[in-house]
Amino acid sequence: MTAFATTSSIVIPCAKGIPPTLKEELVALGFPVLAETVASVATEGTLADSMRLNLYLRTGNRVLFLVGEFPAANPDDLYRNLSQIAWETWIPEDGTLCVTSAVANPTIRDTRFANVKCKDAVVDRIKSHCGRRPDSGPERTGVVLFLHWRGDDCRIYLDTSGEPLSRRGYRKIPCKAPLQETIAAAVLLTTGWEGNGHFINPMCGSGTLAIEAALIGLDKAPGLLRSEFGFMHLKGFPEGSWRQLRQEAKRRAQKALSGRIIATDIDPKAVAAAKKNAATAGVEHLLEFAVCDYAETLVPEGGGVILLNPEYGERLGKREFLVEVYKGIGDFFKQKGSGYRGYVFTGNLELAKKVGLRPTRRIPFFNSKIECRLLEYELYEGSRKPAKNVQPAEDESL
Ligand SMILES: C[S@@+](CC[C@H](N)C(=O)[O-])C[C@H]1O[C@@H](n2cnc3c(N)ncnc32)[C@H](O)[C@@H]1O
């Protein structure tokens, strides 16, 4: 049996708030959900399965394949246990190795020390079996190992993603306060966006939401945008199967969308960046861009999703000024959003109340360390009159 056919636990870390969406993605791909924490979901499978997960998952950050678990009270235990794993079956002696970790053990003050101890055990083992030790360094351009060490409980994983999956590769120009690609995808999946209707994205910034909306609408696997993954550097990487997986994903992707995607921003530099990023992602031809105030954004008849990610006031912008912006979003929804589902994604819950409409759902997310909400406003169907369920909600708890 090759290394790629061995079954093990697979853990997929993600941002807090995302596990419900990630679980749905896993189930849709035919994987069982075996465990869940606030910021990860566990399943099982082979390294070949990990390739599929890396290709298709939109909301997970990394795909970690468990290689070993053991108790370790101190660095010597760690070294001894790691030396007993047959690393020579996974890692080429002429390859390169990078170790990353999450460590909370009383004998470790600097996680870099745990990383070095881990790296030493692995390369020493390979040297003793193959006569040569792999190079090592901080770049995730070869084999990547992830060490999870809490108290005495130690787990070592192959990080089959290498670079995190949030780095899709299309965002060459990030602009101000961009959303992480995986969070943008989770937000969109939470709105129920599947390419049905139109997607309207005022305040588009670097275009992350509009680009991810196009990828979801096309059913285009995000991994098709990347040419590098950690699993490619492992011994026995089945290049032919990977090529076949990619071809299947390309066949599955639609060429066109049924609705329109309209992305606007008041800052011409943001729109220029969003256009470039969309071109890199191969979806520029599906997006309609304009430089304008959010309130002037074209909202065509037909319904769909309107999603705004305004500044929060913590990192950018002035609060008093933003109060007017958030109030204006409520007016924009009332005047132009009939027949749509309106959404505001924000990390400022006080400002969110200024929208002045009653949200039908308030879904918690975390953007870096900032607690955010995706607020949903069901707008009135069928006419351009203000939504019936729309009532002032300034003092409501979000
Ligand atoms: C938090 S950023 C959006 C980030 C975006 N989601 C991304 O991933 O890059 C907010 C954006 O709103 C834009 N903006 C601020 N005031 C605006 C207004 N009145 N009309 C339109 N856009 C505005 C800013 O230029 C900025 O690009």
mmCIF file with all atom_site columns, N, CA and C in Angstrom, residues 332-398:
data_model
loop_
_atom_site.group_PDB
_atom_site.id
_atom_site.type_symbol
_atom_site.label_atom_id
_atom_site.label_alt_id
_atom_site.label_comp_id
_atom_site.label_asym_id
_atom_site.label_entity_id
_atom_site.label_seq_id
_atom_site.pdbx_PDB_ins_code
_atom_site.Cartn_x
_atom_site.Cartn_y
_atom_site.Cartn_z
_atom_site.occupancy
_atom_site.B_iso_or_equiv
_atom_site.pdbx_formal_charge
_atom_site.auth_seq_id
_atom_site.auth_comp_id
_atom_site.auth_asym_id
_atom_site.auth_atom_id
_atom_site.pdbx_PDB_model_num
ATOM 1   N N  . PHE A 1 332 ? -30.928 52.588 1.557  1.00 0.00 ? 332 PHE A N  1
ATOM 2   C CA . PHE A 1 332 ? -30.596 51.940 0.273  1.00 0.00 ? 332 PHE A CA 1
ATOM 3   C C  . PHE A 1 332 ? -31.390 50.635 0.124  1.00 0.00 ? 332 PHE A C  1
ATOM 4   N N  . PHE A 1 333 ? -31.430 49.843 1.182  1.00 0.00 ? 333 PHE A N  1
ATOM 5   C CA . PHE A 1 333 ? -32.193 48.584 1.133  1.00 0.00 ? 333 PHE A CA 1
ATOM 6   C C  . PHE A 1 333 ? -33.671 48.873 0.857  1.00 0.00 ? 333 PHE A C  1
ATOM 7   N N  . LYS A 1 334 ? -34.205 49.889 1.563  1.00 0.00 ? 334 LYS A N  1
ATOM 8   C CA . LYS A 1 334 ? -35.636 50.190 1.421  1.00 0.00 ? 334 LYS A CA 1
ATOM 9   C C  . LYS A 1 334 ? -35.951 50.688 0.015  1.00 0.00 ? 334 LYS A C  1
ATOM 10  N N  . GLN A 1 335 ? -35.057 51.545 -0.502 1.00 0.00 ? 335 GLN A N  1
ATOM 11  C CA . GLN A 1 335 ? -35.352 52.159 -1.803 1.00 0.00 ? 335 GLN A CA 1
ATOM 12  C C  . GLN A 1 335 ? -35.076 51.232 -2.974 1.00 0.00 ? 335 GLN A C  1
ATOM 13  N N  . LYS A 1 336 ? -34.022 50.434 -2.884 1.00 0.00 ? 336 LYS A N  1
ATOM 14  C CA . LYS A 1 336 ? -33.605 49.680 -4.068 1.00 0.00 ? 336 LYS A CA 1
ATOM 15  C C  . LYS A 1 336 ? -33.624 48.165 -3.914 1.00 0.00 ? 336 LYS A C  1
ATOM 16  N N  . GLY A 1 337 ? -33.845 47.675 -2.689 1.00 0.00 ? 337 GLY A N  1
ATOM 17  C CA . GLY A 1 337 ? -33.615 46.243 -2.454 1.00 0.00 ? 337 GLY A CA 1
ATOM 18  C C  . GLY A 1 337 ? -34.829 45.345 -2.553 1.00 0.00 ? 337 GLY A C  1
ATOM 19  N N  . SER A 1 338 ? -35.974 45.868 -2.992 1.00 0.00 ? 338 SER A N  1
ATOM 20  C CA . SER A 1 338 ? -37.180 45.037 -3.000 1.00 0.00 ? 338 SER A CA 1
ATOM 21  C C  . SER A 1 338 ? -36.956 43.766 -3.808 1.00 0.00 ? 338 SER A C  1
ATOM 22  N N  . GLY A 1 339 ? -37.362 42.657 -3.225 1.00 0.00 ? 339 GLY A N  1
ATOM 23  C CA . GLY A 1 339 ? -37.229 41.374 -3.920 1.00 0.00 ? 339 GLY A CA 1
ATOM 24  C C  . GLY A 1 339 ? -35.884 40.709 -3.653 1.00 0.00 ? 339 GLY A C  1
ATOM 25  N N  . TYR A 1 340 ? -35.007 41.401 -2.931 1.00 0.00 ? 340 TYR A N  1
ATOM 26  C CA . TYR A 1 340 ? -33.678 40.846 -2.617 1.00 0.00 ? 340 TYR A CA 1
ATOM 27  C C  . TYR A 1 340 ? -33.607 40.429 -1.149 1.00 0.00 ? 340 TYR A C  1
ATOM 28  N N  . ARG A 1 341 ? -32.589 39.622 -0.828 1.00 0.00 ? 341 ARG A N  1
ATOM 29  C CA . ARG A 1 341 ? -32.199 39.452 0.568  1.00 0.00 ? 341 ARG A CA 1
ATOM 30  C C  . ARG A 1 341 ? -31.007 40.383 0.782  1.00 0.00 ? 341 ARG A C  1
ATOM 31  N N  . GLY A 1 342 ? -31.113 41.263 1.779  1.00 0.00 ? 342 GLY A N  1
ATOM 32  C CA . GLY A 1 342 ? -30.034 42.212 2.033  1.00 0.00 ? 342 GLY A CA 1
ATOM 33  C C  . GLY A 1 342 ? -29.158 41.714 3.184  1.00 0.00 ? 342 GLY A C  1
ATOM 34  N N  . TYR A 1 343 ? -27.858 41.929 3.078  1.00 0.00 ? 343 TYR A N  1
ATOM 35  C CA . TYR A 1 343 ? -26.926 41.494 4.139  1.00 0.00 ? 343 TYR A CA 1
ATOM 36  C C  . TYR A 1 343 ? -25.898 42.577 4.424  1.00 0.00 ? 343 TYR A C  1
ATOM 37  N N  . VAL A 1 344 ? -25.581 42.709 5.708  1.00 0.00 ? 344 VAL A N  1
ATOM 38  C CA . VAL A 1 344 ? -24.458 43.562 6.112  1.00 0.00 ? 344 VAL A CA 1
ATOM 39  C C  . VAL A 1 344 ? -23.507 42.685 6.922  1.00 0.00 ? 344 VAL A C  1
ATOM 40  N N  . PHE A 1 345 ? -22.250 42.670 6.517  1.00 0.00 ? 345 PHE A N  1
ATOM 41  C CA . PHE A 1 345 ? -21.235 41.943 7.288  1.00 0.00 ? 345 PHE A CA 1
ATOM 42  C C  . PHE A 1 345 ? -20.373 42.981 7.977  1.00 0.00 ? 345 PHE A C  1
ATOM 43  N N  . THR A 1 346 ? -20.398 42.988 9.305  1.00 0.00 ? 346 THR A N  1
ATOM 44  C CA . THR A 1 346 ? -19.659 44.028 10.032 1.00 0.00 ? 346 THR A CA 1
ATOM 45  C C  . THR A 1 346 ? -19.105 43.523 11.363 1.00 0.00 ? 346 THR A C  1
ATOM 46  N N  . GLY A 1 347 ? -18.037 44.171 11.797 1.00 0.00 ? 347 GLY A N  1
ATOM 47  C CA . GLY A 1 347 ? -17.448 43.872 13.089 1.00 0.00 ? 347 GLY A CA 1
ATOM 48  C C  . GLY A 1 347 ? -17.827 44.923 14.116 1.00 0.00 ? 347 GLY A C  1
ATOM 49  N N  . ASN A 1 348 ? -18.693 45.865 13.737 1.00 0.00 ? 348 ASN A N  1
ATOM 50  C CA . ASN A 1 348 ? -19.096 46.903 14.678 1.00 0.00 ? 348 ASN A CA 1
ATOM 51  C C  . ASN A 1 348 ? -20.595 46.782 14.946 1.00 0.00 ? 348 ASN A C  1
ATOM 52  N N  . LEU A 1 349 ? -20.923 46.124 16.052 1.00 0.00 ? 349 LEU A N  1
ATOM 53  C CA . LEU A 1 349 ? -22.319 45.804 16.332 1.00 0.00 ? 349 LEU A CA 1
ATOM 54  C C  . LEU A 1 349 ? -23.129 47.042 16.700 1.00 0.00 ? 349 LEU A C  1
ATOM 55  N N  . GLU A 1 350 ? -22.454 48.068 17.251 1.00 0.00 ? 350 GLU A N  1
ATOM 56  C CA . GLU A 1 350 ? -23.142 49.320 17.565 1.00 0.00 ? 350 GLU A CA 1
ATOM 57  C C  . GLU A 1 350 ? -23.545 50.024 16.275 1.00 0.00 ? 350 GLU A C  1
ATOM 58  N N  . LEU A 1 351 ? -22.587 50.107 15.352 1.00 0.00 ? 351 LEU A N  1
ATOM 59  C CA . LEU A 1 351 ? -22.897 50.757 14.070 1.00 0.00 ? 351 LEU A CA 1
ATOM 60  C C  . LEU A 1 351 ? -23.976 49.978 13.317 1.00 0.00 ? 351 LEU A C  1
ATOM 61  N N  . ALA A 1 352 ? -23.950 48.650 13.437 1.00 0.00 ? 352 ALA A N  1
ATOM 62  C CA . ALA A 1 352 ? -24.924 47.814 12.708 1.00 0.00 ? 352 ALA A CA 1
ATOM 63  C C  . ALA A 1 352 ? -26.352 48.202 13.079 1.00 0.00 ? 352 ALA A C  1
ATOM 64  N N  . LYS A 1 353 ? -26.543 48.617 14.333 1.00 0.00 ? 353 LYS A N  1
ATOM 65  C CA . LYS A 1 353 ? -27.901 49.001 14.763 1.00 0.00 ? 353 LYS A CA 1
ATOM 66  C C  . LYS A 1 353 ? -28.404 50.217 13.998 1.00 0.00 ? 353 LYS A C  1
ATOM 67  N N  . LYS A 1 354 ? -27.476 51.036 13.486 1.00 0.00 ? 354 LYS A N  1
ATOM 68  C CA . LYS A 1 354 ? -27.868 52.255 12.772 1.00 0.00 ? 354 LYS A CA 1
ATOM 69  C C  . LYS A 1 354 ? -28.519 51.952 11.429 1.00 0.00 ? 354 LYS A C  1
ATOM 70  N N  . VAL A 1 355 ? -28.381 50.726 10.956 1.00 0.00 ? 355 VAL A N  1
ATOM 71  C CA . VAL A 1 355 ? -29.047 50.353 9.696  1.00 0.00 ? 355 VAL A CA 1
ATOM 72  C C  . VAL A 1 355 ? -30.548 50.566 9.848  1.00 0.00 ? 355 VAL A C  1
ATOM 73  N N  . GLY A 1 356 ? -31.041 50.387 11.073 1.00 0.00 ? 356 GLY A N  1
ATOM 74  C CA . GLY A 1 356 ? -32.421 50.764 11.376 1.00 0.00 ? 356 GLY A CA 1
ATOM 75  C C  . GLY A 1 356 ? -33.468 49.785 10.881 1.00 0.00 ? 356 GLY A C  1
ATOM 76  N N  . LEU A 1 357 ? -33.066 48.634 10.411 1.00 0.00 ? 357 LEU A N  1
ATOM 77  C CA . LEU A 1 357 ? -34.026 47.608 10.002 1.00 0.00 ? 357 LEU A CA 1
ATOM 78  C C  . LEU A 1 357 ? -33.878 46.420 10.949 1.00 0.00 ? 357 LEU A C  1
ATOM 79  N N  . ARG A 1 358 ? -34.951 45.627 11.031 1.00 0.00 ? 358 ARG A N  1
ATOM 80  C CA . ARG A 1 358 ? -34.874 44.468 11.935 1.00 0.00 ? 358 ARG A CA 1
ATOM 81  C C  . ARG A 1 358 ? -34.289 43.280 11.186 1.00 0.00 ? 358 ARG A C  1
ATOM 82  N N  . PRO A 1 359 ? -33.116 42.779 11.625 1.00 0.00 ? 359 PRO A N  1
ATOM 83  C CA . PRO A 1 359 ? -32.536 41.628 10.927 1.00 0.00 ? 359 PRO A CA 1
ATOM 84  C C  . PRO A 1 359 ? -33.378 40.368 11.152 1.00 0.00 ? 359 PRO A C  1
ATOM 85  N N  . THR A 1 360 ? -33.496 39.547 10.117 1.00 0.00 ? 360 THR A N  1
ATOM 86  C CA . THR A 1 360 ? -34.195 38.274 10.276 1.00 0.00 ? 360 THR A CA 1
ATOM 87  C C  . THR A 1 360 ? -33.243 37.202 10.808 1.00 0.00 ? 360 THR A C  1
ATOM 88  N N  . ARG A 1 361 ? -31.955 37.406 10.595 1.00 0.00 ? 361 ARG A N  1
ATOM 89  C CA . ARG A 1 361 ? -30.951 36.492 11.171 1.00 0.00 ? 361 ARG A CA 1
ATOM 90  C C  . ARG A 1 361 ? -29.726 37.317 11.546 1.00 0.00 ? 361 ARG A C  1
ATOM 91  N N  . ARG A 1 362 ? -29.019 36.856 12.594 1.00 0.00 ? 362 ARG A N  1
ATOM 92  C CA . ARG A 1 362 ? -27.746 37.484 12.997 1.00 0.00 ? 362 ARG A CA 1
ATOM 93  C C  . ARG A 1 362 ? -26.763 36.347 13.185 1.00 0.00 ? 362 ARG A C  1
ATOM 94  N N  . ILE A 1 363 ? -25.859 36.204 12.254 1.00 0.00 ? 363 ILE A N  1
ATOM 95  C CA . ILE A 1 363 ? -24.978 35.026 12.290 1.00 0.00 ? 363 ILE A CA 1
ATOM 96  C C  . ILE A 1 363 ? -23.575 35.460 12.704 1.00 0.00 ? 363 ILE A C  1
ATOM 97  N N  . PRO A 1 364 ? -23.045 34.865 13.797 1.00 0.00 ? 364 PRO A N  1
ATOM 98  C CA . PRO A 1 364 ? -21.709 35.275 14.262 1.00 0.00 ? 364 PRO A CA 1
ATOM 99  C C  . PRO A 1 364 ? -20.578 34.715 13.406 1.00 0.00 ? 364 PRO A C  1
ATOM 100 N N  . PHE A 1 365 ? -19.579 35.548 13.170 1.00 0.00 ? 365 PHE A N  1
ATOM 101 C CA . PHE A 1 365 ? -18.345 35.158 12.471 1.00 0.00 ? 365 PHE A CA 1
ATOM 102 C C  . PHE A 1 365 ? -17.183 35.813 13.191 1.00 0.00 ? 365 PHE A C  1
ATOM 103 N N  . PHE A 1 366 ? -15.978 35.380 12.899 1.00 0.00 ? 366 PHE A N  1
ATOM 104 C CA . PHE A 1 366 ? -14.783 36.062 13.392 1.00 0.00 ? 366 PHE A CA 1
ATOM 105 C C  . PHE A 1 366 ? -13.898 36.397 12.209 1.00 0.00 ? 366 PHE A C  1
ATOM 106 N N  . ASN A 1 367 ? -13.544 37.692 12.079 1.00 0.00 ? 367 ASN A N  1
ATOM 107 C CA . ASN A 1 367 ? -12.610 38.104 11.039 1.00 0.00 ? 367 ASN A CA 1
ATOM 108 C C  . ASN A 1 367 ? -11.331 38.477 11.779 1.00 0.00 ? 367 ASN A C  1
ATOM 109 N N  . SER A 1 368 ? -10.280 37.686 11.631 1.00 0.00 ? 368 SER A N  1
ATOM 110 C CA . SER A 1 368 ? -9.109  37.720 12.507 1.00 0.00 ? 368 SER A CA 1
ATOM 111 C C  . SER A 1 368 ? -9.641  37.571 13.937 1.00 0.00 ? 368 SER A C  1
ATOM 112 N N  . LYS A 1 369 ? -9.362  38.556 14.803 1.00 0.00 ? 369 LYS A N  1
ATOM 113 C CA . LYS A 1 369 ? -9.843  38.402 16.198 1.00 0.00 ? 369 LYS A CA 1
ATOM 114 C C  . LYS A 1 369 ? -11.134 39.190 16.417 1.00 0.00 ? 369 LYS A C  1
ATOM 115 N N  . ILE A 1 370 ? -11.609 39.856 15.378 1.00 0.00 ? 370 ILE A N  1
ATOM 116 C CA . ILE A 1 370 ? -12.776 40.728 15.560 1.00 0.00 ? 370 ILE A CA 1
ATOM 117 C C  . ILE A 1 370 ? -14.065 39.911 15.442 1.00 0.00 ? 370 ILE A C  1
ATOM 118 N N  . GLU A 1 371 ? -14.902 40.019 16.477 1.00 0.00 ? 371 GLU A N  1
ATOM 119 C CA . GLU A 1 371 ? -16.186 39.329 16.418 1.00 0.00 ? 371 GLU A CA 1
ATOM 120 C C  . GLU A 1 371 ? -17.108 40.094 15.478 1.00 0.00 ? 371 GLU A C  1
ATOM 121 N N  . CYS A 1 372 ? -17.654 39.405 14.511 1.00 0.00 ? 372 CYS A N  1
ATOM 122 C CA . CYS A 1 372 ? -18.475 40.059 13.485 1.00 0.00 ? 372 CYS A CA 1
ATOM 123 C C  . CYS A 1 372 ? -19.866 39.443 13.463 1.00 0.00 ? 372 CYS A C  1
ATOM 124 N N  . ARG A 1 373 ? -20.747 40.082 12.739 1.00 0.00 ? 373 ARG A N  1
ATOM 125 C CA . ARG A 1 373 ? -22.071 39.510 12.484 1.00 0.00 ? 373 ARG A CA 1
ATOM 126 C C  . ARG A 1 373 ? -22.378 39.643 11.001 1.00 0.00 ? 373 ARG A C  1
ATOM 127 N N  . LEU A 1 374 ? -23.036 38.608 10.497 1.00 0.00 ? 374 LEU A N  1
ATOM 128 C CA . LEU A 1 374 ? -23.677 38.731 9.187  1.00 0.00 ? 374 LEU A CA 1
ATOM 129 C C  . LEU A 1 374 ? -25.150 38.961 9.499  1.00 0.00 ? 374 LEU A C  1
ATOM 130 N N  . LEU A 1 375 ? -25.651 40.144 9.133  1.00 0.00 ? 375 LEU A N  1
ATOM 131 C CA . LEU A 1 375 ? -27.044 40.490 9.426  1.00 0.00 ? 375 LEU A CA 1
ATOM 132 C C  . LEU A 1 375 ? -27.863 40.350 8.165  1.00 0.00 ? 375 LEU A C  1
ATOM 133 N N  . GLU A 1 376 ? -28.957 39.625 8.296  1.00 0.00 ? 376 GLU A N  1
ATOM 134 C CA . GLU A 1 376 ? -29.793 39.369 7.120  1.00 0.00 ? 376 GLU A CA 1
ATOM 135 C C  . GLU A 1 376 ? -31.081 40.182 7.224  1.00 0.00 ? 376 GLU A C  1
ATOM 136 N N  . TYR A 1 377 ? -31.453 40.812 6.134  1.00 0.00 ? 377 TYR A N  1
ATOM 137 C CA . TYR A 1 377 ? -32.700 41.585 6.076  1.00 0.00 ? 377 TYR A CA 1
ATOM 138 C C  . TYR A 1 377 ? -33.510 41.051 4.902  1.00 0.00 ? 377 TYR A C  1
ATOM 139 N N  . GLU A 1 378 ? -34.667 40.502 5.233  1.00 0.00 ? 378 GLU A N  1
ATOM 140 C CA . GLU A 1 378 ? -35.534 39.972 4.176  1.00 0.00 ? 378 GLU A CA 1
ATOM 141 C C  . GLU A 1 378 ? -36.304 41.165 3.629  1.00 0.00 ? 378 GLU A C  1
ATOM 142 N N  . LEU A 1 379 ? -36.120 41.511 2.369  1.00 0.00 ? 379 LEU A N  1
ATOM 143 C CA . LEU A 1 379 ? -36.761 42.704 1.819  1.00 0.00 ? 379 LEU A CA 1
ATOM 144 C C  . LEU A 1 379 ? -38.013 42.291 1.048  1.00 0.00 ? 379 LEU A C  1
ATOM 145 N N  . TYR A 1 380 ? -38.937 43.214 0.953  1.00 0.00 ? 380 TYR A N  1
ATOM 146 C CA . TYR A 1 380 ? -40.272 42.901 0.426  1.00 0.00 ? 380 TYR A CA 1
ATOM 147 C C  . TYR A 1 380 ? -40.230 42.482 -1.036 1.00 0.00 ? 380 TYR A C  1
ATOM 148 N N  . GLU A 1 381 ? -40.907 41.400 -1.355 1.00 0.00 ? 381 GLU A N  1
ATOM 149 C CA . GLU A 1 381 ? -40.960 40.864 -2.727 1.00 0.00 ? 381 GLU A CA 1
ATOM 150 C C  . GLU A 1 381 ? -41.958 41.620 -3.583 1.00 0.00 ? 381 GLU A C  1
ATOM 151 N N  . GLY A 1 382 ? -41.676 41.760 -4.850 1.00 0.00 ? 382 GLY A N  1
ATOM 152 C CA . GLY A 1 382 ? -42.720 42.052 -5.815 1.00 0.00 ? 382 GLY A CA 1
ATOM 153 C C  . GLY A 1 382 ? -42.906 43.502 -6.190 1.00 0.00 ? 382 GLY A C  1
ATOM 154 N N  . SER A 1 383 ? -42.538 44.445 -5.325 1.00 0.00 ? 383 SER A N  1
ATOM 155 C CA . SER A 1 383 ? -42.679 45.827 -5.727 1.00 0.00 ? 383 SER A CA 1
ATOM 156 C C  . SER A 1 383 ? -41.507 46.609 -5.160 1.00 0.00 ? 383 SER A C  1
ATOM 157 N N  . ARG A 1 384 ? -41.422 47.839 -5.501 1.00 0.00 ? 384 ARG A N  1
ATOM 158 C CA . ARG A 1 384 ? -40.313 48.659 -5.015 1.00 0.00 ? 384 ARG A CA 1
ATOM 159 C C  . ARG A 1 384 ? -40.724 49.472 -3.787 1.00 0.00 ? 384 ARG A C  1
ATOM 160 N N  . LYS A 1 385 ? -41.858 49.041 -3.169 1.00 0.00 ? 385 LYS A N  1
ATOM 161 C CA . LYS A 1 385 ? -42.256 49.707 -1.917 1.00 0.00 ? 385 LYS A CA 1
ATOM 162 C C  . LYS A 1 385 ? -41.351 49.223 -0.787 1.00 0.00 ? 385 LYS A C  1
ATOM 163 N N  . PRO A 1 386 ? -41.232 50.001 0.273  1.00 0.00 ? 386 PRO A N  1
ATOM 164 C CA . PRO A 1 386 ? -40.387 49.552 1.382  1.00 0.00 ? 386 PRO A CA 1
ATOM 165 C C  . PRO A 1 386 ? -40.841 48.203 1.927  1.00 0.00 ? 386 PRO A C  1
ATOM 166 N N  . ALA A 1 387 ? -39.888 47.449 2.429  1.00 0.00 ? 387 ALA A N  1
ATOM 167 C CA . ALA A 1 387 ? -40.193 46.123 2.959  1.00 0.00 ? 387 ALA A CA 1
ATOM 168 C C  . ALA A 1 387 ? -41.170 46.220 4.123  1.00 0.00 ? 387 ALA A C  1
ATOM 169 N N  . LYS A 1 388 ? -42.129 45.256 4.159  1.00 0.00 ? 388 LYS A N  1
ATOM 170 C CA . LYS A 1 388 ? -43.154 45.287 5.204  1.00 0.00 ? 388 LYS A CA 1
ATOM 171 C C  . LYS A 1 388 ? -42.562 45.002 6.580  1.00 0.00 ? 388 LYS A C  1
ATOM 172 N N  . ASN A 1 389 ? -41.569 44.106 6.601  1.00 0.00 ? 389 ASN A N  1
ATOM 173 C CA . ASN A 1 389 ? -41.017 43.728 7.901  1.00 0.00 ? 389 ASN A CA 1
ATOM 174 C C  . ASN A 1 389 ? -39.947 44.706 8.382  1.00 0.00 ? 389 ASN A C  1
ATOM 175 N N  . VAL A 1 390 ? -39.787 45.767 7.607  1.00 0.00 ? 390 VAL A N  1
ATOM 176 C CA . VAL A 1 390 ? -38.722 46.704 7.924  1.00 0.00 ? 390 VAL A CA 1
ATOM 177 C C  . VAL A 1 390 ? -39.200 47.705 8.966  1.00 0.00 ? 390 VAL A C  1
ATOM 178 N N  . GLN A 1 391 ? -38.617 47.654 10.137 1.00 0.00 ? 391 GLN A N  1
ATOM 179 C CA . GLN A 1 391 ? -38.996 48.578 11.204 1.00 0.00 ? 391 GLN A CA 1
ATOM 180 C C  . GLN A 1 391 ? -37.730 49.084 11.866 1.00 0.00 ? 391 GLN A C  1
ATOM 181 N N  . PRO A 1 392 ? -37.788 50.259 12.447 1.00 0.00 ? 392 PRO A N  1
ATOM 182 C CA . PRO A 1 392 ? -36.597 50.748 13.134 1.00 0.00 ? 392 PRO A CA 1
ATOM 183 C C  . PRO A 1 392 ? -36.173 49.735 14.198 1.00 0.00 ? 392 PRO A C  1
ATOM 184 N N  . ALA A 1 393 ? -34.880 49.505 14.312 1.00 0.00 ? 393 ALA A N  1
ATOM 185 C CA . ALA A 1 393 ? -34.420 48.499 15.275 1.00 0.00 ? 393 ALA A CA 1
ATOM 186 C C  . ALA A 1 393 ? -33.140 48.953 15.959 1.00 0.00 ? 393 ALA A C  1
ATOM 187 N N  . GLU A 1 394 ? -33.035 50.261 16.159 1.00 0.00 ? 394 GLU A N  1
ATOM 188 C CA . GLU A 1 394 ? -31.791 50.819 16.672 1.00 0.00 ? 394 GLU A CA 1
ATOM 189 C C  . GLU A 1 394 ? -31.361 50.243 18.006 1.00 0.00 ? 394 GLU A C  1
ATOM 190 N N  . ASP A 1 395 ? -32.356 49.957 18.886 1.00 0.00 ? 395 ASP A N  1
ATOM 191 C CA . ASP A 1 395 ? -31.972 49.546 20.229 1.00 0.00 ? 395 ASP A CA 1
ATOM 192 C C  . ASP A 1 395 ? -31.988 48.031 20.376 1.00 0.00 ? 395 ASP A C  1
ATOM 193 N N  . GLU A 1 396 ? -32.177 47.333 19.266 1.00 0.00 ? 396 GLU A N  1
ATOM 194 C CA . GLU A 1 396 ? -32.256 45.876 19.395 1.00 0.00 ? 396 GLU A CA 1
ATOM 195 C C  . GLU A 1 396 ? -30.885 45.270 19.647 1.00 0.00 ? 396 GLU A C  1
ATOM 196 N N  . SER A 1 397 ? -30.859 44.217 20.426 1.00 0.00 ? 397 SER A N  1
ATOM 197 C CA . SER A 1 397 ? -29.538 43.622 20.680 1.00 0.00 ? 397 SER A CA 1
ATOM 198 C C  . SER A 1 397 ? -29.141 42.765 19.506 1.00 0.00 ? 397 SER A C  1
ATOM 199 N N  . LEU A 1 398 ? -27.879 42.929 19.073 1.00 0.00 ? 398 LEU A N  1
ATOM 200 C CA . LEU A 1 398 ? -27.405 42.178 17.916 1.00 0.00 ? 398 LEU A CA 1
ATOM 201 C C  . LEU A 1 398 ? -26.561 41.000 18.388 1.00 0.00 ? 398 LEU A C  1
#
